[in-house]
Amino acid sequence: MEVIIKENYEELSKFAAQFITDQINNKPDTVLGLATGSTPLGTYKELINLHKENKVDFSQVASFNLDEYVGLPKEHSQSYYYFMNENFFKHINIKPENWYLPDGMAKDIPQSCEEYEKKIKEYGGIDIQILGIGGNGHIAFNEPGSSLASRTRVKTLDEKTISDNSRFFDSIDEVPRYAITMGIGTIMEAKIIILLANGENKADAIVKTAEGPITSMVPASIVQLHPRATIIVDKAAASKLTREYSSEPAKLNL
Ligand code: F6R
């Protein structure tokens, strides 16, 4: 696992976008694992710019999102489907039939979770997984205490996540209580992981993830076991780290 510290959010986003671009240029049919939330927005914006400059082509790319709320239809402005389309997909040339999110409206959710896992396998697995991190160390909606071997399934959101996410809803009561999420075991099968974090409110979670013990109470700490994981943070998110880290990768991770 490698930690890279960038000066600020803009530098972090540019670096992550270039990292993903290099991967796609290397393997045009890359399978991306994508996250929602505020952290990757800058990366998506940079990727859109790179696409407009003809530096990256998504025509053969497929993508699988980490998670989706249960009970929000695709058209709901807070569904992750809507978020991905608005903030990324409609601005690039990824084929609509090649992007996937868990189905929060499925009648049989356990079955749809199994199908999601199968679909990822059909595409040959995720090549590069982008992760954000919750203030409590969650990855996707795998909250503290989640099994480190878990697969795609439905999860109850914890109180901290509900209150963190309430900023996007009119009131906290409107925040869904359940979500479908890729499991930690699913995420760990990605060939490359990049975990992004910016801002001081992520500093605790980042020091526990990078320098603490591997524990299900900090789900992100599992990335220490991944052979090709890179944590990319800005200075604020890095502010509690105690060891020396570089601002550039030691090796090319492709
Ligand atoms: C979203 C996701 C979540 C977020 C995390 C951080 O798909 O998987 O785990 O990455 O909650 O959210 P932000 O980036 O909004 O701080």
PDB file of C-alpha atoms and ligand atoms in Angstrom:
ATOM      1  CA  MET A   1       0.000   0.000   0.000  1.00  0.00           C
ATOM      2  CA  GLU A   2       1.256   3.414  -0.914  1.00  0.00           C
ATOM      3  CA  VAL A   3       0.263   6.833   0.465  1.00  0.00           C
ATOM      4  CA  ILE A   4       0.595   9.921  -1.724  1.00  0.00           C
ATOM      5  CA  ILE A   5       0.055  13.387  -0.281  1.00  0.00           C
ATOM      6  CA  LYS A   6      -0.993  16.157  -2.642  1.00  0.00           C
ATOM      7  CA  GLU A   7      -0.986  19.863  -1.819  1.00  0.00           C
ATOM      8  CA  ASN A   8      -4.747  20.350  -2.140  1.00  0.00           C
ATOM      9  CA  TYR A   9      -7.988  18.916  -3.535  1.00  0.00           C
ATOM     10  CA  GLU A  10      -7.331  20.152  -7.062  1.00  0.00           C
ATOM     11  CA  GLU A  11      -3.910  18.481  -7.218  1.00  0.00           C
ATOM     12  CA  LEU A  12      -5.366  15.301  -5.743  1.00  0.00           C
ATOM     13  CA  SER A  13      -8.164  15.242  -8.327  1.00  0.00           C
ATOM     14  CA  LYS A  14      -5.781  15.886 -11.232  1.00  0.00           C
ATOM     15  CA  PHE A  15      -3.459  13.146 -10.059  1.00  0.00           C
ATOM     16  CA  ALA A  16      -6.288  10.614  -9.647  1.00  0.00           C
ATOM     17  CA  ALA A  17      -7.758  11.491 -13.064  1.00  0.00           C
ATOM     18  CA  GLN A  18      -4.366  11.068 -14.743  1.00  0.00           C
ATOM     19  CA  PHE A  19      -3.850   7.761 -12.953  1.00  0.00           C
ATOM     20  CA  ILE A  20      -7.192   6.484 -14.285  1.00  0.00           C
ATOM     21  CA  THR A  21      -6.510   7.896 -17.753  1.00  0.00           C
ATOM     22  CA  ASP A  22      -3.160   6.087 -17.931  1.00  0.00           C
ATOM     23  CA  GLN A  23      -4.899   2.882 -16.925  1.00  0.00           C
ATOM     24  CA  ILE A  24      -7.586   3.271 -19.633  1.00  0.00           C
ATOM     25  CA  ASN A  25      -5.005   4.148 -22.277  1.00  0.00           C
ATOM     26  CA  ASN A  26      -3.142   1.023 -21.295  1.00  0.00           C
ATOM     27  CA  LYS A  27      -6.286  -1.134 -21.349  1.00  0.00           C
ATOM     28  CA  PRO A  28      -9.118   0.496 -23.345  1.00  0.00           C
ATOM     29  CA  ASP A  29     -11.706  -1.982 -22.029  1.00  0.00           C
ATOM     30  CA  THR A  30     -10.888  -1.162 -18.425  1.00  0.00           C
ATOM     31  CA  VAL A  31     -13.568  -2.036 -15.881  1.00  0.00           C
ATOM     32  CA  LEU A  32     -13.864   0.834 -13.415  1.00  0.00           C
ATOM     33  CA  GLY A  33     -15.268   0.608  -9.915  1.00  0.00           C
ATOM     34  CA  LEU A  34     -16.790   3.971  -9.079  1.00  0.00           C
ATOM     35  CA  ALA A  35     -17.836   5.854  -5.967  1.00  0.00           C
ATOM     36  CA  THR A  36     -20.278   8.696  -5.420  1.00  0.00           C
ATOM     37  CA  GLY A  37     -20.046  11.397  -2.746  1.00  0.00           C
ATOM     38  CA  SER A  38     -18.208  14.699  -2.818  1.00  0.00           C
ATOM     39  CA  THR A  39     -14.643  13.321  -2.844  1.00  0.00           C
ATOM     40  CA  PRO A  40     -14.469  11.924  -6.412  1.00  0.00           C
ATOM     41  CA  LEU A  41     -16.335  14.868  -7.988  1.00  0.00           C
ATOM     42  CA  GLY A  42     -13.079  16.701  -8.793  1.00  0.00           C
ATOM     43  CA  THR A  43     -11.645  13.533 -10.331  1.00  0.00           C
ATOM     44  CA  TYR A  44     -14.734  13.092 -12.511  1.00  0.00           C
ATOM     45  CA  LYS A  45     -14.504  16.740 -13.573  1.00  0.00           C
ATOM     46  CA  GLU A  46     -10.851  16.283 -14.566  1.00  0.00           C
ATOM     47  CA  LEU A  47     -11.673  13.063 -16.443  1.00  0.00           C
ATOM     48  CA  ILE A  48     -14.407  14.918 -18.335  1.00  0.00           C
ATOM     49  CA  ASN A  49     -11.871  17.617 -19.274  1.00  0.00           C
ATOM     50  CA  LEU A  50      -9.343  14.996 -20.385  1.00  0.00           C
ATOM     51  CA  HIS A  51     -12.049  13.321 -22.450  1.00  0.00           C
ATOM     52  CA  LYS A  52     -12.957  16.635 -24.114  1.00  0.00           C
ATOM     53  CA  GLU A  53      -9.280  17.113 -24.945  1.00  0.00           C
ATOM     54  CA  ASN A  54      -9.318  13.650 -26.588  1.00  0.00           C
ATOM     55  CA  LYS A  55      -6.881  12.294 -24.044  1.00  0.00           C
ATOM     56  CA  VAL A  56      -9.135   9.497 -22.822  1.00  0.00           C
ATOM     57  CA  ASP A  57     -11.762   7.418 -24.582  1.00  0.00           C
ATOM     58  CA  PHE A  58     -14.463   5.614 -22.592  1.00  0.00           C
ATOM     59  CA  SER A  59     -16.091   3.824 -25.557  1.00  0.00           C
ATOM     60  CA  GLN A  60     -14.893   0.396 -24.409  1.00  0.00           C
ATOM     61  CA  VAL A  61     -14.907   1.116 -20.682  1.00  0.00           C
ATOM     62  CA  ALA A  62     -17.401  -0.513 -18.314  1.00  0.00           C
ATOM     63  CA  SER A  63     -18.147   0.593 -14.791  1.00  0.00           C
ATOM     64  CA  PHE A  64     -19.695  -0.725 -11.609  1.00  0.00           C
ATOM     65  CA  ASN A  65     -20.698   1.587  -8.813  1.00  0.00           C
ATOM     66  CA  LEU A  66     -20.086   0.687  -5.217  1.00  0.00           C
ATOM     67  CA  ASP A  67     -23.522   1.338  -3.849  1.00  0.00           C
ATOM     68  CA  GLU A  68     -27.070   2.630  -4.158  1.00  0.00           C
ATOM     69  CA  TYR A  69     -29.777   3.614  -1.694  1.00  0.00           C
ATOM     70  CA  VAL A  70     -32.678   1.211  -1.254  1.00  0.00           C
ATOM     71  CA  GLY A  71     -36.029   2.698  -2.244  1.00  0.00           C
ATOM     72  CA  LEU A  72     -34.895   5.648  -4.356  1.00  0.00           C
ATOM     73  CA  PRO A  73     -35.873   5.392  -8.024  1.00  0.00           C
ATOM     74  CA  LYS A  74     -33.251   6.215 -10.685  1.00  0.00           C
ATOM     75  CA  GLU A  75     -34.868   9.595 -11.370  1.00  0.00           C
ATOM     76  CA  HIS A  76     -34.637  10.698  -7.720  1.00  0.00           C
ATOM     77  CA  SER A  77     -32.151  13.549  -7.474  1.00  0.00           C
ATOM     78  CA  GLN A  78     -30.380  11.822  -4.542  1.00  0.00           C
ATOM     79  CA  SER A  79     -30.140   8.373  -6.136  1.00  0.00           C
ATOM     80  CA  TYR A  80     -26.598   7.398  -7.008  1.00  0.00           C
ATOM     81  CA  TYR A  81     -27.780   6.514 -10.505  1.00  0.00           C
ATOM     82  CA  TYR A  82     -28.859  10.131 -10.981  1.00  0.00           C
ATOM     83  CA  PHE A  83     -25.631  11.405  -9.390  1.00  0.00           C
ATOM     84  CA  MET A  84     -23.399   9.366 -11.716  1.00  0.00           C
ATOM     85  CA  ASN A  85     -25.285  10.366 -14.819  1.00  0.00           C
ATOM     86  CA  GLU A  86     -25.316  14.071 -13.914  1.00  0.00           C
ATOM     87  CA  ASN A  87     -21.744  14.305 -12.709  1.00  0.00           C
ATOM     88  CA  PHE A  88     -19.947  11.950 -15.030  1.00  0.00           C
ATOM     89  CA  PHE A  89     -21.604   9.620 -17.516  1.00  0.00           C
ATOM     90  CA  LYS A  90     -23.592  12.121 -19.552  1.00  0.00           C
ATOM     91  CA  HIS A  91     -20.388  14.108 -20.190  1.00  0.00           C
ATOM     92  CA  ILE A  92     -18.277  11.224 -21.521  1.00  0.00           C
ATOM     93  CA  ASN A  93     -18.660   8.553 -24.198  1.00  0.00           C
ATOM     94  CA  ILE A  94     -19.203   5.511 -21.978  1.00  0.00           C
ATOM     95  CA  LYS A  95     -21.954   3.324 -23.468  1.00  0.00           C
ATOM     96  CA  PRO A  96     -25.152   3.328 -21.357  1.00  0.00           C
ATOM     97  CA  GLU A  97     -25.267  -0.465 -21.526  1.00  0.00           C
ATOM     98  CA  ASN A  98     -21.803  -0.611 -19.949  1.00  0.00           C
ATOM     99  CA  TRP A  99     -22.467   1.162 -16.676  1.00  0.00           C
ATOM    100  CA  TYR A 100     -23.979  -0.572 -13.729  1.00  0.00           C
ATOM    101  CA  LEU A 101     -25.211   0.346 -10.279  1.00  0.00           C
ATOM    102  CA  PRO A 102     -26.893  -1.903  -7.716  1.00  0.00           C
ATOM    103  CA  ASP A 103     -30.667  -1.787  -8.177  1.00  0.00           C
ATOM    104  CA  GLY A 104     -32.182  -0.102  -5.126  1.00  0.00           C
ATOM    105  CA  MET A 105     -35.680  -0.750  -6.450  1.00  0.00           C
ATOM    106  CA  ALA A 106     -35.244  -4.499  -7.106  1.00  0.00           C
ATOM    107  CA  LYS A 107     -38.130  -6.664  -5.904  1.00  0.00           C
ATOM    108  CA  ASP A 108     -35.756  -9.394  -4.805  1.00  0.00           C
ATOM    109  CA  ILE A 109     -32.762  -7.540  -3.414  1.00  0.00           C
ATOM    110  CA  PRO A 110     -30.668 -10.570  -2.337  1.00  0.00           C
ATOM    111  CA  GLN A 111     -31.034 -12.016  -5.842  1.00  0.00           C
ATOM    112  CA  SER A 112     -30.146  -8.713  -7.481  1.00  0.00           C
ATOM    113  CA  CYS A 113     -27.013  -8.554  -5.283  1.00  0.00           C
ATOM    114  CA  GLU A 114     -25.968 -11.993  -6.500  1.00  0.00           C
ATOM    115  CA  GLU A 115     -26.564 -10.917 -10.101  1.00  0.00           C
ATOM    116  CA  TYR A 116     -24.431  -7.821  -9.548  1.00  0.00           C
ATOM    117  CA  GLU A 117     -21.527  -9.958  -8.384  1.00  0.00           C
ATOM    118  CA  LYS A 118     -22.029 -12.268 -11.385  1.00  0.00           C
ATOM    119  CA  LYS A 119     -22.041  -9.328 -13.793  1.00  0.00           C
ATOM    120  CA  ILE A 120     -18.740  -8.032 -12.396  1.00  0.00           C
ATOM    121  CA  LYS A 121     -17.243 -11.489 -12.980  1.00  0.00           C
ATOM    122  CA  GLU A 122     -18.639 -11.611 -16.538  1.00  0.00           C
ATOM    123  CA  TYR A 123     -16.683  -8.450 -17.281  1.00  0.00           C
ATOM    124  CA  GLY A 124     -13.529 -10.084 -15.920  1.00  0.00           C
ATOM    125  CA  GLY A 125     -13.506  -8.263 -12.576  1.00  0.00           C
ATOM    126  CA  ILE A 126     -12.815  -4.649 -11.659  1.00  0.00           C
ATOM    127  CA  ASP A 127      -9.495  -3.307 -12.903  1.00  0.00           C
ATOM    128  CA  ILE A 128      -9.371  -0.124 -10.882  1.00  0.00           C
ATOM    129  CA  GLN A 129     -11.576   0.687  -7.927  1.00  0.00           C
ATOM    130  CA  ILE A 130     -11.997   4.287  -6.777  1.00  0.00           C
ATOM    131  CA  LEU A 131     -12.929   4.618  -3.112  1.00  0.00           C
ATOM    132  CA  GLY A 132     -13.904   7.490  -0.870  1.00  0.00           C
ATOM    133  CA  ILE A 133     -13.849   7.036   2.894  1.00  0.00           C
ATOM    134  CA  GLY A 134     -16.410   7.915   5.538  1.00  0.00           C
ATOM    135  CA  GLY A 135     -15.501   9.913   8.636  1.00  0.00           C
ATOM    136  CA  ASN A 136     -15.975   6.618  10.518  1.00  0.00           C
ATOM    137  CA  GLY A 137     -13.660   4.702   8.168  1.00  0.00           C
ATOM    138  CA  HIS A 138     -16.391   3.113   6.071  1.00  0.00           C
ATOM    139  CA  ILE A 139     -15.798   2.177   2.451  1.00  0.00           C
ATOM    140  CA  ALA A 140     -18.833   2.037   0.198  1.00  0.00           C
ATOM    141  CA  PHE A 141     -21.585   1.427   2.780  1.00  0.00           C
ATOM    142  CA  ASN A 142     -19.537  -1.098   4.707  1.00  0.00           C
ATOM    143  CA  GLU A 143     -19.879   0.482   8.101  1.00  0.00           C
ATOM    144  CA  PRO A 144     -17.638  -0.270  11.114  1.00  0.00           C
ATOM    145  CA  GLY A 145     -18.135  -3.870  12.155  1.00  0.00           C
ATOM    146  CA  SER A 146     -18.844  -5.112   8.612  1.00  0.00           C
ATOM    147  CA  SER A 147     -17.308  -8.441   7.733  1.00  0.00           C
ATOM    148  CA  LEU A 148     -14.003  -7.949   5.979  1.00  0.00           C
ATOM    149  CA  ALA A 149     -14.988 -10.838   3.673  1.00  0.00           C
ATOM    150  CA  SER A 150     -18.464  -9.465   2.842  1.00  0.00           C
ATOM    151  CA  ARG A 151     -20.030  -9.517  -0.632  1.00  0.00           C
ATOM    152  CA  THR A 152     -22.652  -7.273  -2.259  1.00  0.00           C
ATOM    153  CA  ARG A 153     -25.631  -7.075   0.087  1.00  0.00           C
ATOM    154  CA  VAL A 154     -28.096  -4.772   1.799  1.00  0.00           C
ATOM    155  CA  LYS A 155     -26.838  -2.819   4.814  1.00  0.00           C
ATOM    156  CA  THR A 156     -28.408  -0.603   7.453  1.00  0.00           C
ATOM    157  CA  LEU A 157     -26.681   2.768   7.446  1.00  0.00           C
ATOM    158  CA  ASP A 158     -25.250   3.853  10.761  1.00  0.00           C
ATOM    159  CA  GLU A 159     -26.269   7.048  12.511  1.00  0.00           C
ATOM    160  CA  LYS A 160     -23.058   8.903  11.581  1.00  0.00           C
ATOM    161  CA  THR A 161     -23.523   8.142   7.884  1.00  0.00           C
ATOM    162  CA  ILE A 162     -27.193   9.140   7.990  1.00  0.00           C
ATOM    163  CA  SER A 163     -26.287  12.456   9.601  1.00  0.00           C
ATOM    164  CA  ASP A 164     -23.293  13.013   7.218  1.00  0.00           C
ATOM    165  CA  ASN A 165     -25.538  12.378   4.200  1.00  0.00           C
ATOM    166  CA  SER A 166     -28.480  14.413   5.477  1.00  0.00           C
ATOM    167  CA  ARG A 167     -26.844  17.523   3.967  1.00  0.00           C
ATOM    168  CA  PHE A 168     -28.071  16.322   0.575  1.00  0.00           C
ATOM    169  CA  PHE A 169     -31.708  15.887   1.687  1.00  0.00           C
ATOM    170  CA  ASP A 170     -34.333  18.374   2.877  1.00  0.00           C
ATOM    171  CA  SER A 171     -34.417  16.712   6.278  1.00  0.00           C
ATOM    172  CA  ILE A 172     -32.647  13.863   8.064  1.00  0.00           C
ATOM    173  CA  ASP A 173     -35.892  11.865   8.011  1.00  0.00           C
ATOM    174  CA  GLU A 174     -35.703  11.645   4.228  1.00  0.00           C
ATOM    175  CA  VAL A 175     -32.305   9.913   4.217  1.00  0.00           C
ATOM    176  CA  PRO A 176     -32.849   6.237   3.321  1.00  0.00           C
ATOM    177  CA  ARG A 177     -31.985   3.842   6.152  1.00  0.00           C
ATOM    178  CA  TYR A 178     -30.759   1.045   3.872  1.00  0.00           C
ATOM    179  CA  ALA A 179     -28.393   0.757   0.955  1.00  0.00           C
ATOM    180  CA  ILE A 180     -27.066  -1.970  -1.305  1.00  0.00           C
ATOM    181  CA  THR A 181     -23.312  -2.028  -1.205  1.00  0.00           C
ATOM    182  CA  MET A 182     -20.487  -4.012  -2.690  1.00  0.00           C
ATOM    183  CA  GLY A 183     -18.868  -5.965   0.104  1.00  0.00           C
ATOM    184  CA  ILE A 184     -15.349  -5.516   1.390  1.00  0.00           C
ATOM    185  CA  GLY A 185     -14.446  -8.891  -0.126  1.00  0.00           C
ATOM    186  CA  THR A 186     -15.822  -7.692  -3.475  1.00  0.00           C
ATOM    187  CA  ILE A 187     -13.829  -4.450  -3.294  1.00  0.00           C
ATOM    188  CA  MET A 188     -10.622  -6.257  -2.365  1.00  0.00           C
ATOM    189  CA  GLU A 189     -10.834  -8.324  -5.572  1.00  0.00           C
ATOM    190  CA  ALA A 190     -10.249  -5.204  -7.686  1.00  0.00           C
ATOM    191  CA  LYS A 191      -6.830  -5.376  -9.318  1.00  0.00           C
ATOM    192  CA  ILE A 192      -5.933  -1.811  -8.302  1.00  0.00           C
ATOM    193  CA  ILE A 193      -7.504   0.329  -5.563  1.00  0.00           C
ATOM    194  CA  ILE A 194      -7.199   4.080  -5.219  1.00  0.00           C
ATOM    195  CA  LEU A 195      -8.665   5.540  -2.057  1.00  0.00           C
ATOM    196  CA  LEU A 196      -9.187   9.301  -2.105  1.00  0.00           C
ATOM    197  CA  ALA A 197      -9.683  11.624   0.855  1.00  0.00           C
ATOM    198  CA  ASN A 198      -9.570  15.354   1.317  1.00  0.00           C
ATOM    199  CA  GLY A 199     -10.266  17.717   4.177  1.00  0.00           C
ATOM    200  CA  GLU A 200      -9.526  17.721   7.873  1.00  0.00           C
ATOM    201  CA  ASN A 201     -12.711  15.800   8.697  1.00  0.00           C
ATOM    202  CA  LYS A 202     -11.094  12.735   7.086  1.00  0.00           C
ATOM    203  CA  ALA A 203      -7.772  13.024   8.953  1.00  0.00           C
ATOM    204  CA  ASP A 204      -8.741  10.619  11.774  1.00  0.00           C
ATOM    205  CA  ALA A 205     -10.091   8.001   9.394  1.00  0.00           C
ATOM    206  CA  ILE A 206      -6.971   8.273   7.216  1.00  0.00           C
ATOM    207  CA  VAL A 207      -4.450   7.834  10.029  1.00  0.00           C
ATOM    208  CA  LYS A 208      -6.392   4.800  11.291  1.00  0.00           C
ATOM    209  CA  THR A 209      -6.603   3.395   7.745  1.00  0.00           C
ATOM    210  CA  ALA A 210      -2.951   3.862   6.834  1.00  0.00           C
ATOM    211  CA  GLU A 211      -1.168   3.476  10.154  1.00  0.00           C
ATOM    212  CA  GLY A 212      -3.569   1.706  12.509  1.00  0.00           C
ATOM    213  CA  PRO A 213      -4.262  -1.986  12.932  1.00  0.00           C
ATOM    214  CA  ILE A 214      -6.397  -3.759  10.336  1.00  0.00           C
ATOM    215  CA  THR A 215      -9.802  -4.013  11.926  1.00  0.00           C
ATOM    216  CA  SER A 216     -13.415  -4.320  10.861  1.00  0.00           C
ATOM    217  CA  MET A 217     -14.052  -1.290  13.111  1.00  0.00           C
ATOM    218  CA  VAL A 218     -12.173   0.745  10.459  1.00  0.00           C
ATOM    219  CA  PRO A 219     -13.259  -1.040   7.280  1.00  0.00           C
ATOM    220  CA  ALA A 220     -10.886   0.982   5.059  1.00  0.00           C
ATOM    221  CA  SER A 221      -7.871  -0.375   6.988  1.00  0.00           C
ATOM    222  CA  ILE A 222      -8.259  -3.604   4.963  1.00  0.00           C
ATOM    223  CA  VAL A 223      -6.582  -1.846   2.008  1.00  0.00           C
ATOM    224  CA  GLN A 224      -3.278  -2.395   3.838  1.00  0.00           C
ATOM    225  CA  LEU A 225      -3.612  -6.007   2.685  1.00  0.00           C
ATOM    226  CA  HIS A 226      -4.189  -5.122  -0.964  1.00  0.00           C
ATOM    227  CA  PRO A 227      -1.138  -5.624  -3.194  1.00  0.00           C
ATOM    228  CA  ARG A 228      -1.825  -2.583  -5.357  1.00  0.00           C
ATOM    229  CA  ALA A 229      -3.621   0.010  -3.248  1.00  0.00           C
ATOM    230  CA  THR A 230      -2.781   3.703  -3.268  1.00  0.00           C
ATOM    231  CA  ILE A 231      -4.202   6.197  -0.781  1.00  0.00           C
ATOM    232  CA  ILE A 232      -4.225   9.683  -2.278  1.00  0.00           C
ATOM    233  CA  VAL A 233      -4.898  12.502   0.176  1.00  0.00           C
ATOM    234  CA  ASP A 234      -4.576  16.241   0.409  1.00  0.00           C
ATOM    235  CA  LYS A 235      -2.535  17.857   3.178  1.00  0.00           C
ATOM    236  CA  ALA A 236      -5.561  18.383   5.423  1.00  0.00           C
ATOM    237  CA  ALA A 237      -6.610  14.709   5.292  1.00  0.00           C
ATOM    238  CA  ALA A 238      -2.942  13.769   5.825  1.00  0.00           C
ATOM    239  CA  SER A 239      -2.536  16.049   8.839  1.00  0.00           C
ATOM    240  CA  LYS A 240      -2.626  13.267  11.460  1.00  0.00           C
ATOM    241  CA  LEU A 241      -0.278  10.850   9.660  1.00  0.00           C
ATOM    242  CA  THR A 242       2.914  10.296  11.622  1.00  0.00           C
ATOM    243  CA  ARG A 243       5.205   8.766   9.008  1.00  0.00           C
ATOM    244  CA  GLU A 244       6.934  10.310   5.986  1.00  0.00           C
ATOM    245  CA  TYR A 245       5.161  10.036   2.630  1.00  0.00           C
ATOM    246  CA  SER A 246       5.890  11.296  -0.826  1.00  0.00           C
ATOM    247  CA  SER A 247       3.855  13.451  -3.184  1.00  0.00           C
ATOM    248  CA  GLU A 248       4.653  11.181  -6.134  1.00  0.00           C
ATOM    249  CA  PRO A 249       4.303   7.410  -6.561  1.00  0.00           C
ATOM    250  CA  ALA A 250       7.435   5.420  -5.810  1.00  0.00           C
ATOM    251  CA  LYS A 251       6.618   3.134  -8.703  1.00  0.00           C
ATOM    252  CA  LEU A 252       4.254   3.150 -11.625  1.00  0.00           C
ATOM    253  CA  ASN A 253       1.301   1.167 -10.331  1.00  0.00           C
ATOM    254  CA  LEU A 254       0.017   0.035 -13.742  1.00  0.00           C
TER     255      LEU A 254
HETATM  256  C1  F6R B   1     -20.155   6.462  -1.996  1.00  0.00           C
HETATM  257  C2  F6R B   1     -19.434   5.721  -0.995  1.00  0.00           C
HETATM  258  C3  F6R B   1     -19.132   6.293   0.360  1.00  0.00           C
HETATM  259  C4  F6R B   1     -18.347   7.595   0.260  1.00  0.00           C
HETATM  260  C5  F6R B   1     -17.998   8.112   1.647  1.00  0.00           C
HETATM  261  C6  F6R B   1     -17.337   9.475   1.585  1.00  0.00           C
HETATM  262  O1  F6R B   1     -20.328   5.698  -3.167  1.00  0.00           O
HETATM  263  O2  F6R B   1     -19.099   4.619  -1.250  1.00  0.00           O
HETATM  264  O3  F6R B   1     -18.404   5.363   1.096  1.00  0.00           O
HETATM  265  O4  F6R B   1     -17.184   7.376  -0.478  1.00  0.00           O
HETATM  266  O5  F6R B   1     -19.148   8.201   2.431  1.00  0.00           O
HETATM  267  O6  F6R B   1     -18.235  10.405   1.104  1.00  0.00           O
HETATM  268  P1  F6R B   1     -17.782  11.880   0.698  1.00  0.00           P
HETATM  269  O7  F6R B   1     -16.870  11.733  -0.472  1.00  0.00           O
HETATM  270  O8  F6R B   1     -19.042  12.593   0.321  1.00  0.00           O
HETATM  271  O9  F6R B   1     -17.085  12.447   1.891  1.00  0.00           O
END
